[in-house]
Tab-separated table of C-alpha atoms in Angstrom:
chain	number	residue	atom	x	y	z
B	1	MET	CA	-106.088	22.405	20.609
B	2	LYS	CA	-105.960	25.590	22.657
B	3	LEU	CA	-108.777	26.670	24.951
B	4	GLU	CA	-110.004	29.967	23.531
B	5	LYS	CA	-113.084	30.616	25.647
B	6	ILE	CA	-115.050	28.923	28.419
B	7	PHE	CA	-118.126	30.003	30.335
B	8	THR	CA	-120.820	28.647	32.585
B	9	GLU	CA	-124.452	29.629	32.982
B	10	ILE	CA	-126.396	28.667	36.099
B	11	ARG	CA	-130.180	29.144	35.935
B	12	PHE	CA	-132.653	29.312	38.808
B	13	GLU	CA	-136.074	30.653	39.731
B	14	PRO	CA	-136.201	34.489	39.715
B	15	SER	CA	-134.998	36.022	42.965
B	16	PHE	CA	-136.722	39.074	44.398
B	17	LEU	CA	-133.447	39.977	46.117
B	18	PHE	CA	-131.921	40.989	42.783
B	19	GLU	CA	-133.707	44.352	43.078
B	20	ASP	CA	-132.521	44.874	46.641
B	21	GLY	CA	-129.799	47.527	46.801
B	22	ARG	CA	-128.241	46.157	49.979
B	23	THR	CA	-127.953	42.684	48.453
B	24	ARG	CA	-126.276	44.087	45.340
B	25	ASN	CA	-123.819	46.084	47.454
B	26	ASN	CA	-122.905	42.976	49.456
B	27	ILE	CA	-122.274	41.008	46.245
B	28	VAL	CA	-120.033	43.783	44.935
B	29	LYS	CA	-117.954	43.597	48.124
B	30	ASP	CA	-117.746	39.787	47.983
B	31	LEU	CA	-116.654	39.729	44.337
B	32	LYS	CA	-114.286	42.699	44.419
B	33	ARG	CA	-111.156	40.522	44.621
B	34	ASN	CA	-111.849	38.815	41.282
B	35	PHE	CA	-113.826	41.636	39.661
B	36	PRO	CA	-112.554	45.151	40.414
B	37	HIS	CA	-114.995	46.810	37.980
B	38	TYR	CA	-118.764	46.510	37.891
B	39	GLU	CA	-121.823	48.220	36.435
B	40	TYR	CA	-125.554	47.859	36.953
B	41	ASN	CA	-127.681	48.271	33.815
B	42	GLU	CA	-131.118	49.356	34.945
B	43	GLU	CA	-132.685	48.940	31.495
B	44	GLN	CA	-131.461	45.380	30.878
B	45	LYS	CA	-131.622	44.413	34.560
B	46	VAL	CA	-128.129	42.961	34.679
B	47	ILE	CA	-125.107	43.462	36.926
B	48	ALA	CA	-121.884	43.166	34.931
B	49	PHE	CA	-118.566	42.470	36.677
B	50	VAL	CA	-115.298	42.689	34.736
B	51	ASN	CA	-111.647	41.885	35.334
B	52	HIS	CA	-109.923	43.348	32.259
B	53	GLN	CA	-106.495	42.028	33.194
B	54	ASN	CA	-107.597	38.389	33.399
B	55	LYS	CA	-110.277	38.715	30.679
B	56	VAL	CA	-112.950	37.485	33.062
B	57	LYS	CA	-116.575	38.624	33.146
B	58	CYS	CA	-119.549	37.820	35.333
B	59	PHE	CA	-123.153	38.703	34.485
B	60	MET	CA	-125.918	38.441	37.053
B	61	TYR	CA	-129.635	38.498	36.307
B	62	ASN	CA	-132.550	37.775	38.602
B	63	ASP	CA	-132.771	34.213	37.226
B	64	LYS	CA	-129.219	33.263	36.175
B	65	VAL	CA	-125.518	33.950	36.639
B	66	ILE	CA	-122.819	33.675	33.967
B	67	VAL	CA	-119.037	33.477	34.426
B	68	ASP	CA	-117.069	33.942	31.207
B	69	ILE	CA	-113.290	33.793	30.535
B	70	ASP	CA	-111.517	34.611	27.279
B	71	GLU	CA	-108.168	32.919	26.559
B	72	PRO	CA	-107.825	31.244	29.981
B	73	ARG	CA	-104.583	29.520	30.949
B	74	ASP	CA	-106.550	26.289	31.307
B	75	VAL	CA	-109.802	24.945	32.740
B	76	THR	CA	-108.279	25.102	36.237
B	77	GLN	CA	-108.283	28.910	36.156
B	78	PHE	CA	-111.930	28.894	35.086
B	79	LYS	CA	-112.885	26.338	37.746
B	80	SER	CA	-111.172	28.362	40.467
B	81	ILE	CA	-112.951	31.626	39.620
B	82	ALA	CA	-116.357	30.073	38.896
B	83	SER	CA	-116.254	27.958	42.077
B	84	ASP	CA	-115.511	31.065	44.123
B	85	THR	CA	-118.028	33.357	42.396
B	86	ILE	CA	-121.172	31.303	41.838
B	87	PRO	CA	-121.784	30.074	45.418
B	88	LYS	CA	-121.528	33.677	46.661
B	89	VAL	CA	-124.178	34.805	44.179
B	90	LEU	CA	-126.525	31.913	44.960
B	91	THR	CA	-126.152	32.535	48.676
B	92	ALA	CA	-126.797	36.266	48.333
B	93	PHE	CA	-129.931	35.639	46.244
B	94	GLU	CA	-131.042	32.908	48.683
B	95	ILE	CA	-131.364	30.347	45.891
B	96	GLU	CA	-132.437	26.945	47.197
B	97	GLN	CA	-131.860	24.995	43.992
B	98	THR	CA	-130.826	25.517	40.390
B	99	SER	CA	-132.810	24.489	37.300
B	100	ARG	CA	-129.966	24.183	34.776
B	101	ILE	CA	-126.168	24.075	34.754
B	102	GLY	CA	-124.268	24.633	31.517
B	103	ILE	CA	-120.538	24.752	30.777
B	104	ARG	CA	-119.364	25.568	27.253
B	105	ALA	CA	-115.765	25.462	26.008
B	106	GLN	CA	-114.457	26.629	22.646
B	107	TYR	CA	-111.119	25.329	21.372
B	108	HIS	CA	-109.074	26.122	18.279
B	109	ASP	CA	-105.813	24.942	16.749
B	110	ASP	CA	-103.827	27.942	15.510
B	111	SER	CA	-100.879	25.764	14.489
B	112	ILE	CA	-102.931	24.850	11.422
B	113	THR	CA	-103.579	27.853	9.188
B	114	SER	CA	-104.597	26.741	5.686
B	115	ALA	CA	-107.924	25.388	4.475
B	116	THR	CA	-106.273	22.279	3.053
B	117	GLU	CA	-104.437	21.508	6.301
B	118	THR	CA	-107.570	22.172	8.337
B	119	ASN	CA	-109.743	19.806	6.301
B	120	LYS	CA	-107.034	17.154	6.409
B	121	ALA	CA	-106.663	17.508	10.189
B	122	ILE	CA	-110.415	17.174	10.777
B	123	VAL	CA	-110.563	13.988	8.701
B	124	GLU	CA	-107.391	12.415	10.092
B	125	ARG	CA	-107.669	13.510	13.713
B	126	PHE	CA	-111.315	14.085	14.598
B	127	PHE	CA	-112.389	11.089	12.555
B	128	ASN	CA	-109.603	8.830	13.817
B	129	LEU	CA	-110.495	5.249	14.750
B	130	ASN	CA	-109.900	5.702	18.475
B	131	GLY	CA	-112.065	8.807	18.527
B	132	ILE	CA	-114.894	7.117	16.664
B	133	GLN	CA	-114.773	4.125	18.998
B	134	PHE	CA	-114.854	6.461	22.002
B	135	ILE	CA	-117.937	8.195	20.601
B	136	LYS	CA	-119.635	4.864	19.885
B	137	GLN	CA	-119.157	3.836	23.496
B	138	ARG	CA	-120.381	7.175	24.839
B	139	ILE	CA	-123.539	7.319	22.739
B	140	ASN	CA	-124.012	3.543	22.927
B	141	ASP	CA	-124.370	3.231	19.161
B	142	GLU	CA	-122.120	0.863	17.227
B	143	ASN	CA	-123.577	2.184	13.960
B	144	PHE	CA	-122.297	5.723	14.575
B	145	LYS	CA	-120.884	7.366	11.456
B	146	PRO	CA	-118.373	10.245	11.622
B	147	ASN	CA	-120.153	13.578	11.775
B	148	ALA	CA	-118.981	17.066	12.627
B	149	GLY	CA	-121.680	17.404	15.283
B	150	PHE	CA	-123.122	14.937	17.773
B	151	SER	CA	-124.587	14.661	21.270
B	152	PHE	CA	-124.349	11.993	23.932
B	153	THR	CA	-125.166	11.254	27.562
B	154	VAL	CA	-122.150	11.636	29.843
B	155	ASN	CA	-123.824	10.208	32.943
B	156	HIS	CA	-127.204	10.300	34.701
B	157	GLU	CA	-126.854	14.079	35.142
B	158	PHE	CA	-124.909	15.524	32.205
B	159	GLN	CA	-125.400	15.686	28.452
B	160	MET	CA	-122.757	16.914	26.008
B	161	THR	CA	-122.961	18.337	22.486
B	162	VAL	CA	-119.798	18.512	20.373
B	163	ASN	CA	-119.327	20.423	17.123
B	164	VAL	CA	-116.136	20.493	15.063
B	165	GLY	CA	-115.792	23.090	12.339
B	166	VAL	CA	-113.682	25.671	10.593
B	167	HIS	CA	-112.855	29.251	11.575
B	168	GLN	CA	-111.494	31.826	9.154
B	169	SER	CA	-109.627	34.986	10.094
B	170	VAL	CA	-110.244	37.565	7.397
B	171	SER	CA	-108.875	40.972	6.414
B	172	GLY	CA	-111.055	43.711	5.030
B	173	LYS	CA	-111.925	47.358	4.755
B	174	ILE	CA	-114.920	49.596	5.369
B	175	ASP	CA	-116.617	50.829	2.209
B	176	GLU	CA	-118.359	54.169	1.632
B	177	GLN	CA	-121.625	52.770	3.025
B	178	GLY	CA	-119.878	51.754	6.240
B	179	LYS	CA	-120.035	48.035	5.480
B	180	LEU	CA	-117.145	45.610	5.884
B	181	GLN	CA	-115.758	44.305	2.601
B	182	VAL	CA	-113.653	41.158	2.964
B	183	THR	CA	-110.429	41.424	0.978
B	184	GLY	CA	-108.743	38.166	1.948
B	185	VAL	CA	-108.486	35.174	4.268
B	186	GLU	CA	-105.515	35.359	6.627
B	187	ALA	CA	-105.876	31.929	8.266
B	188	THR	CA	-108.169	28.912	8.431
B	189	ASN	CA	-108.183	26.909	11.676
B	190	PRO	CA	-110.052	23.860	12.978
B	191	VAL	CA	-112.279	24.619	15.974
B	192	CYS	CA	-114.215	22.519	18.461
B	193	ASP	CA	-117.226	23.710	20.449
B	194	MET	CA	-118.171	21.583	23.479
B	195	ASP	CA	-121.365	22.242	25.415
B	196	MET	CA	-121.940	20.237	28.597
B	197	PHE	CA	-125.201	20.733	30.484
B	198	SER	CA	-127.519	19.310	33.121
B	199	ASN	CA	-131.201	19.974	33.761
B	200	VAL	CA	-131.124	18.062	37.032
B	201	PRO	CA	-132.036	20.405	39.943
B	202	LYS	CA	-129.109	20.990	42.298
B	203	LYS	CA	-128.625	22.679	45.639
B	204	PRO	CA	-126.056	25.492	45.826
B	205	ASP	CA	-123.564	23.367	47.773
B	206	GLN	CA	-123.567	20.825	44.915
B	207	ILE	CA	-122.622	23.299	42.177
B	208	ASN	CA	-118.866	23.210	42.705
B	209	GLY	CA	-118.850	19.421	42.410
B	210	MET	CA	-120.725	19.684	39.117
B	211	LEU	CA	-118.280	22.313	37.830
B	212	ARG	CA	-115.309	20.210	38.890
B	213	PHE	CA	-116.650	17.160	37.060
B	214	ALA	CA	-117.345	19.146	33.879
B	215	CYS	CA	-113.865	20.705	33.930
B	216	GLU	CA	-112.385	17.206	34.052
B	217	GLU	CA	-114.708	15.674	31.464
B	218	ILE	CA	-114.449	18.333	28.730
B	219	PRO	CA	-110.637	18.146	28.227
B	220	LEU	CA	-110.776	14.355	28.495
B	221	THR	CA	-113.384	14.136	25.739
B	222	LEU	CA	-111.462	16.573	23.531
B	223	ASN	CA	-108.291	14.543	23.865
B	224	LYS	CA	-110.162	11.396	22.876
B	225	ILE	CA	-111.870	12.806	19.789
B	226	TRP	CA	-109.038	15.065	18.601
B	227	GLY	CA	-106.353	12.392	18.517
């Protein structure tokens, strides 16, 4: 499967420094190398950083920061940018500890394009014996039955939720009322959504280690369950 999108969200207690103009200007300077374009939305209270060339975005609020990449080369690219960006934000906002760390990856297999092939692949690959045994070990449940969605404990810090499904690319046209009318299905692909998260409080200097572990664990789990 191909990695289509991956993002992380780091939550923390609201920082009063978010409203400080000098702090925002310093963050802009620190992030300029990865994010040449930025905008502050006064109404929504969010600073949005964008790198159009690399399809990378960063959103900063007074209580969380999000780093988002569309169609990354691999998780290594995401890890590199997130590990460089997030500590700078936490330092600038003087965050002493986080309240939640989440990393979500969305995969799809565009080599499979028909509904019949997609359903067959999900049954034969996602529900393969090795994958089921792997899940049984992870969730510590020998009675586990194949299901398109499940959650398990990765370790004493992380939980993971996995959902396998179907995505359809459709063609259509806009009618006289301005509504989209679907005229056909161009492709049907299997997709896998993997959400890894931790509610264990962490200090800023521990974040990169958590990101590194998640970026190793997510592909490993995918390879096991999508045999």
